[in-house]
CSV table of C-alpha atoms in Angstrom, one decimal:
chain,number,residue,atom,x,y,z
A,155,UNK,CA,52.7,123.7,129.2
A,156,UNK,CA,52.7,121.8,125.9
A,157,UNK,CA,55.6,119.3,125.4
A,158,UNK,CA,57.0,120.9,122.3
A,159,UNK,CA,57.0,124.3,124.0
A,160,UNK,CA,58.9,122.9,127.0
A,161,UNK,CA,61.5,121.5,124.5
A,162,UNK,CA,61.8,124.9,122.8
A,163,UNK,CA,62.5,126.6,126.2
A,164,UNK,CA,64.9,123.9,127.2
A,165,UNK,CA,67.0,124.4,124.0
A,166,UNK,CA,66.4,120.8,122.7
A,167,UNK,CA,65.3,120.3,119.1
A,168,UNK,CA,61.6,120.1,118.8
A,169,UNK,CA,58.8,119.4,116.3
A,170,UNK,CA,55.8,121.7,116.1
A,171,UNK,CA,52.3,120.3,116.3
A,172,UNK,CA,51.8,120.9,112.6
A,173,UNK,CA,54.9,119.0,111.5
A,174,UNK,CA,54.4,115.7,109.6
A,175,UNK,CA,54.6,112.5,111.7
A,176,UNK,CA,57.9,111.4,110.2
A,177,UNK,CA,59.6,114.6,111.4
A,178,UNK,CA,58.1,114.1,114.9
A,179,UNK,CA,59.5,110.5,114.9
A,180,UNK,CA,62.9,111.7,113.8
A,181,UNK,CA,63.0,114.4,116.6
A,182,UNK,CA,62.0,111.8,119.2
A,183,UNK,CA,64.9,109.5,118.0
A,184,UNK,CA,67.3,112.4,118.3
A,185,UNK,CA,66.2,112.9,121.9
A,186,UNK,CA,67.1,109.2,122.5
A,187,UNK,CA,70.4,109.1,120.6
A,188,UNK,CA,73.3,107.1,121.8
A,189,UNK,CA,75.9,108.3,124.3
A,190,UNK,CA,79.0,110.2,123.2
A,191,UNK,CA,81.1,107.7,125.3
A,192,UNK,CA,80.2,104.8,123.1
A,193,UNK,CA,83.4,103.1,122.0
A,194,UNK,CA,84.4,103.2,118.3
A,195,UNK,CA,84.4,99.4,118.2
A,196,UNK,CA,80.7,99.4,119.1
A,197,UNK,CA,79.5,102.5,117.3
A,198,UNK,CA,76.9,102.7,114.6
A,199,UNK,CA,77.5,105.3,111.9
A,200,UNK,CA,75.6,106.2,108.7
A,201,UNK,CA,77.8,107.2,105.8
A,202,UNK,CA,76.0,109.2,103.1
A,203,UNK,CA,76.5,111.2,100.0
A,204,UNK,CA,74.2,113.4,97.8
A,205,UNK,CA,74.5,114.1,94.1
A,206,UNK,CA,73.1,117.5,93.3
A,207,UNK,CA,72.3,119.9,90.5
A,208,UNK,CA,75.2,122.1,91.6
A,209,UNK,CA,77.2,123.5,94.5
A,210,UNK,CA,74.9,126.3,95.7
A,211,UNK,CA,73.3,124.9,98.9
A,212,UNK,CA,70.6,127.6,98.7
A,213,UNK,CA,69.6,127.2,95.1
A,214,UNK,CA,70.6,123.7,94.0
A,215,UNK,CA,68.7,120.5,94.7
A,216,UNK,CA,69.4,116.9,95.4
A,217,UNK,CA,69.4,114.5,92.5
A,218,UNK,CA,70.1,111.3,94.5
A,219,UNK,CA,71.0,110.2,98.0
A,220,UNK,CA,73.0,107.1,98.9
A,221,UNK,CA,73.9,105.8,102.4
A,222,UNK,CA,75.3,102.8,104.0
A,223,UNK,CA,75.5,101.7,107.6
A,224,UNK,CA,78.8,101.1,109.4
A,225,UNK,CA,78.4,99.1,112.6
A,226,UNK,CA,81.0,97.7,115.0
A,227,UNK,CA,83.8,98.2,112.4
A,228,UNK,CA,82.0,96.7,109.5
A,229,UNK,CA,80.4,98.2,106.4
A,230,UNK,CA,76.9,96.6,106.2
A,231,UNK,CA,76.4,96.6,102.4
A,232,UNK,CA,73.1,94.9,102.9
A,233,UNK,CA,71.9,97.8,105.0
A,234,UNK,CA,72.0,100.6,102.5
A,235,UNK,CA,69.9,103.3,101.0
A,236,UNK,CA,69.7,104.8,97.5
A,237,UNK,CA,67.0,106.9,95.8
A,238,UNK,CA,66.9,109.1,92.8
A,239,UNK,CA,64.9,112.2,93.7
A,240,UNK,CA,62.3,113.5,91.3
A,241,UNK,CA,63.5,117.0,90.1
A,242,UNK,CA,63.2,119.2,87.0
A,243,UNK,CA,66.6,119.3,85.5
A,244,UNK,CA,67.5,121.7,82.7
A,245,UNK,CA,68.9,120.2,79.5
A,246,UNK,CA,72.7,120.1,79.5
A,247,UNK,CA,73.0,120.2,83.3
A,248,UNK,CA,76.7,119.2,83.8
A,249,UNK,CA,76.2,117.9,87.3
A,250,UNK,CA,73.6,115.4,86.2
A,251,UNK,CA,75.9,114.2,83.4
A,252,UNK,CA,78.8,113.7,85.8
A,253,UNK,CA,76.6,111.6,88.1
A,254,UNK,CA,75.4,109.5,85.1
A,255,UNK,CA,71.8,110.5,85.7
A,256,UNK,CA,69.5,111.1,82.7
A,257,UNK,CA,66.8,113.8,82.7
A,258,UNK,CA,64.2,111.1,82.2
A,259,UNK,CA,65.5,109.1,85.2
A,260,UNK,CA,65.4,112.2,87.5
A,261,UNK,CA,62.0,113.2,86.2
A,262,UNK,CA,60.7,109.7,87.1
A,263,UNK,CA,62.4,109.6,90.5
A,264,UNK,CA,60.8,109.4,94.0
A,265,UNK,CA,59.1,112.6,95.2
A,266,UNK,CA,61.4,114.7,97.5
A,267,UNK,CA,59.1,114.5,100.6
A,268,UNK,CA,59.1,110.7,100.4
A,269,UNK,CA,62.9,110.4,100.0
A,270,UNK,CA,63.3,112.7,103.0
A,271,UNK,CA,60.9,110.6,105.1
A,272,UNK,CA,62.8,107.4,104.1
A,273,UNK,CA,66.2,108.9,104.7
A,274,UNK,CA,65.3,110.2,108.2
A,275,UNK,CA,63.9,106.8,109.0
A,276,UNK,CA,67.1,105.1,107.8
A,277,UNK,CA,69.6,107.4,109.6
A,278,UNK,CA,67.7,107.9,112.9
A,279,UNK,CA,70.0,109.5,115.4
A,280,UNK,CA,73.2,107.9,114.2
A,281,UNK,CA,76.2,110.0,113.6
A,282,UNK,CA,76.4,111.1,109.9
A,283,UNK,CA,79.6,110.6,108.1
A,284,UNK,CA,80.5,112.2,104.8
A,285,UNK,CA,83.4,113.7,102.8
A,286,UNK,CA,83.0,117.4,103.2
A,287,UNK,CA,79.8,116.4,105.1
A,288,UNK,CA,78.7,120.0,105.8
A,289,UNK,CA,77.7,120.3,102.2
A,290,UNK,CA,75.6,117.2,102.1
A,291,UNK,CA,73.9,118.1,105.4
A,292,UNK,CA,72.9,121.5,104.0
A,293,UNK,CA,71.5,119.9,100.9
A,294,UNK,CA,69.3,117.6,103.1
A,295,UNK,CA,68.4,120.7,105.2
A,296,UNK,CA,67.1,122.3,101.9
A,297,UNK,CA,64.9,119.2,101.4
A,298,UNK,CA,63.5,119.7,104.9
A,299,UNK,CA,62.7,123.4,104.3
A,300,UNK,CA,61.0,122.6,101.0
A,301,UNK,CA,58.8,120.1,102.9
A,302,UNK,CA,57.5,123.1,104.9
A,303,UNK,CA,59.4,122.0,108.1
A,304,UNK,CA,61.1,124.7,110.1
A,305,UNK,CA,64.0,122.4,111.2
A,306,UNK,CA,67.3,120.9,110.2
A,307,UNK,CA,69.3,117.7,110.8
A,308,UNK,CA,70.5,117.3,114.4
A,309,UNK,CA,72.7,114.3,114.0
A,310,UNK,CA,76.4,114.6,115.1
A,311,UNK,CA,78.7,114.5,112.1
A,312,UNK,CA,82.1,113.2,111.1
A,313,UNK,CA,83.9,114.8,108.1
A,314,UNK,CA,86.4,112.2,106.7
A,315,UNK,CA,88.4,115.0,105.0
A,316,UNK,CA,88.8,116.8,108.3
A,317,UNK,CA,89.5,113.6,110.2
A,318,UNK,CA,92.2,112.7,107.7
A,319,UNK,CA,93.9,116.1,108.3
A,320,UNK,CA,93.5,115.7,112.1
A,321,UNK,CA,95.2,112.3,112.1
A,322,UNK,CA,98.2,113.7,110.2
A,323,UNK,CA,98.7,116.8,112.4
A,324,UNK,CA,101.5,115.1,114.3
A,325,UNK,CA,103.4,114.4,111.1
A,326,UNK,CA,103.0,117.7,109.2
A,327,UNK,CA,103.1,121.3,110.1
A,328,UNK,CA,99.8,123.3,109.5
A,329,UNK,CA,101.5,125.2,106.7
A,330,UNK,CA,102.1,121.9,104.7
A,331,UNK,CA,98.4,121.1,104.3
A,332,UNK,CA,97.0,121.3,100.8
A,333,UNK,CA,93.3,121.1,100.2
A,334,UNK,CA,93.9,119.0,97.1
A,335,UNK,CA,95.6,116.3,99.2
A,336,UNK,CA,92.3,115.7,101.0
A,337,UNK,CA,89.8,115.4,98.2
A,338,UNK,CA,88.1,112.0,98.0
A,339,UNK,CA,90.0,111.1,94.8
A,340,UNK,CA,93.3,111.9,96.6
A,341,UNK,CA,92.5,109.8,99.6
A,342,UNK,CA,91.2,107.0,97.3
A,343,UNK,CA,94.7,106.9,95.8
A,344,UNK,CA,96.5,107.2,99.2
A,345,UNK,CA,94.5,104.4,100.8
A,346,UNK,CA,94.1,102.3,97.7
A,347,UNK,CA,90.3,102.3,97.9
A,348,UNK,CA,87.9,100.9,95.3
A,349,UNK,CA,86.7,103.3,92.6
A,350,UNK,CA,83.7,101.4,91.3
A,351,UNK,CA,80.6,103.6,90.9
A,352,UNK,CA,82.6,106.8,91.7
A,353,UNK,CA,80.4,109.9,91.3
A,354,UNK,CA,77.2,108.1,92.2
A,355,UNK,CA,75.6,108.7,95.6
A,356,UNK,CA,75.7,105.1,96.6
A,357,UNK,CA,79.2,104.5,95.2
A,358,UNK,CA,80.7,107.5,96.9
A,359,UNK,CA,79.0,106.6,100.2
A,360,UNK,CA,80.5,103.1,100.0
A,361,UNK,CA,84.0,104.4,99.2
A,362,UNK,CA,83.7,106.9,102.1
A,363,UNK,CA,82.6,104.1,104.4
A,364,UNK,CA,85.8,102.1,103.6
A,365,UNK,CA,87.8,105.3,104.1
A,366,UNK,CA,86.1,105.8,107.5
A,367,UNK,CA,87.3,102.3,108.6
A,368,UNK,CA,90.8,103.1,107.6
A,369,UNK,CA,90.7,106.4,109.5
A,370,UNK,CA,89.1,104.8,112.6
A,371,UNK,CA,91.9,102.3,112.7
A,372,UNK,CA,94.4,105.2,112.8
A,373,UNK,CA,92.3,107.0,115.4
A,374,UNK,CA,92.5,104.1,117.7
A,375,UNK,CA,96.2,103.9,117.4
A,376,UNK,CA,96.3,107.6,118.4
A,377,UNK,CA,94.3,106.9,121.5
A,378,UNK,CA,91.0,108.1,120.2
A,379,UNK,CA,88.4,105.5,121.4
A,380,UNK,CA,85.0,107.2,121.9
A,381,UNK,CA,82.5,108.5,119.4
A,382,UNK,CA,82.4,111.8,121.2
A,383,UNK,CA,86.0,112.4,120.4
A,384,UNK,CA,85.3,112.3,116.7
A,385,UNK,CA,81.9,114.0,116.1
A,386,UNK,CA,81.1,117.6,115.7
């Protein structure tokens, strides 16, 4: 029986024979991903952010992707990723204006399939961290589909907004939570985080990485010590 068919029957993520080599490499790395019992002090995370044409995960597209690696409790600024994605952007697109991206800049960006290939190579099987990370994951999944691949990201994820709520549950009743208290801007103020390059993919990824370190320190104080206790 062919290997990819065995994986299909076993329930593991698989690449089909017709998928591009970079996707097959990614799936292989997912099969070899690190153990859930890795300690937080030794863990390797990739914090990422996407800037998009809007908030509709089915219709909107990625304008830029930024990511930075967090390894053994340190933000590795030198180990980062940032690309503007070549897209057609309508004149007056408010999202592009917020992100400081010009139509010309986006029009001359890197083709989407190439950005996807480089992104998957960068993240490998590491847990993906983001603020409201499900949105960013779905935007990357849209890139995967547009490349003709019948697949999705398989990395475990950590949502810093949800983690911040989780760490405060012993201090507040569930009824006291307000969504507005857990926006990135609200947590920037709460934890006195840097605001340089806010609303750019790389800037927001870096800010979220610093936030992750703050939250990991709290998690350890609460007795959370393994990667598997954080990820979804």
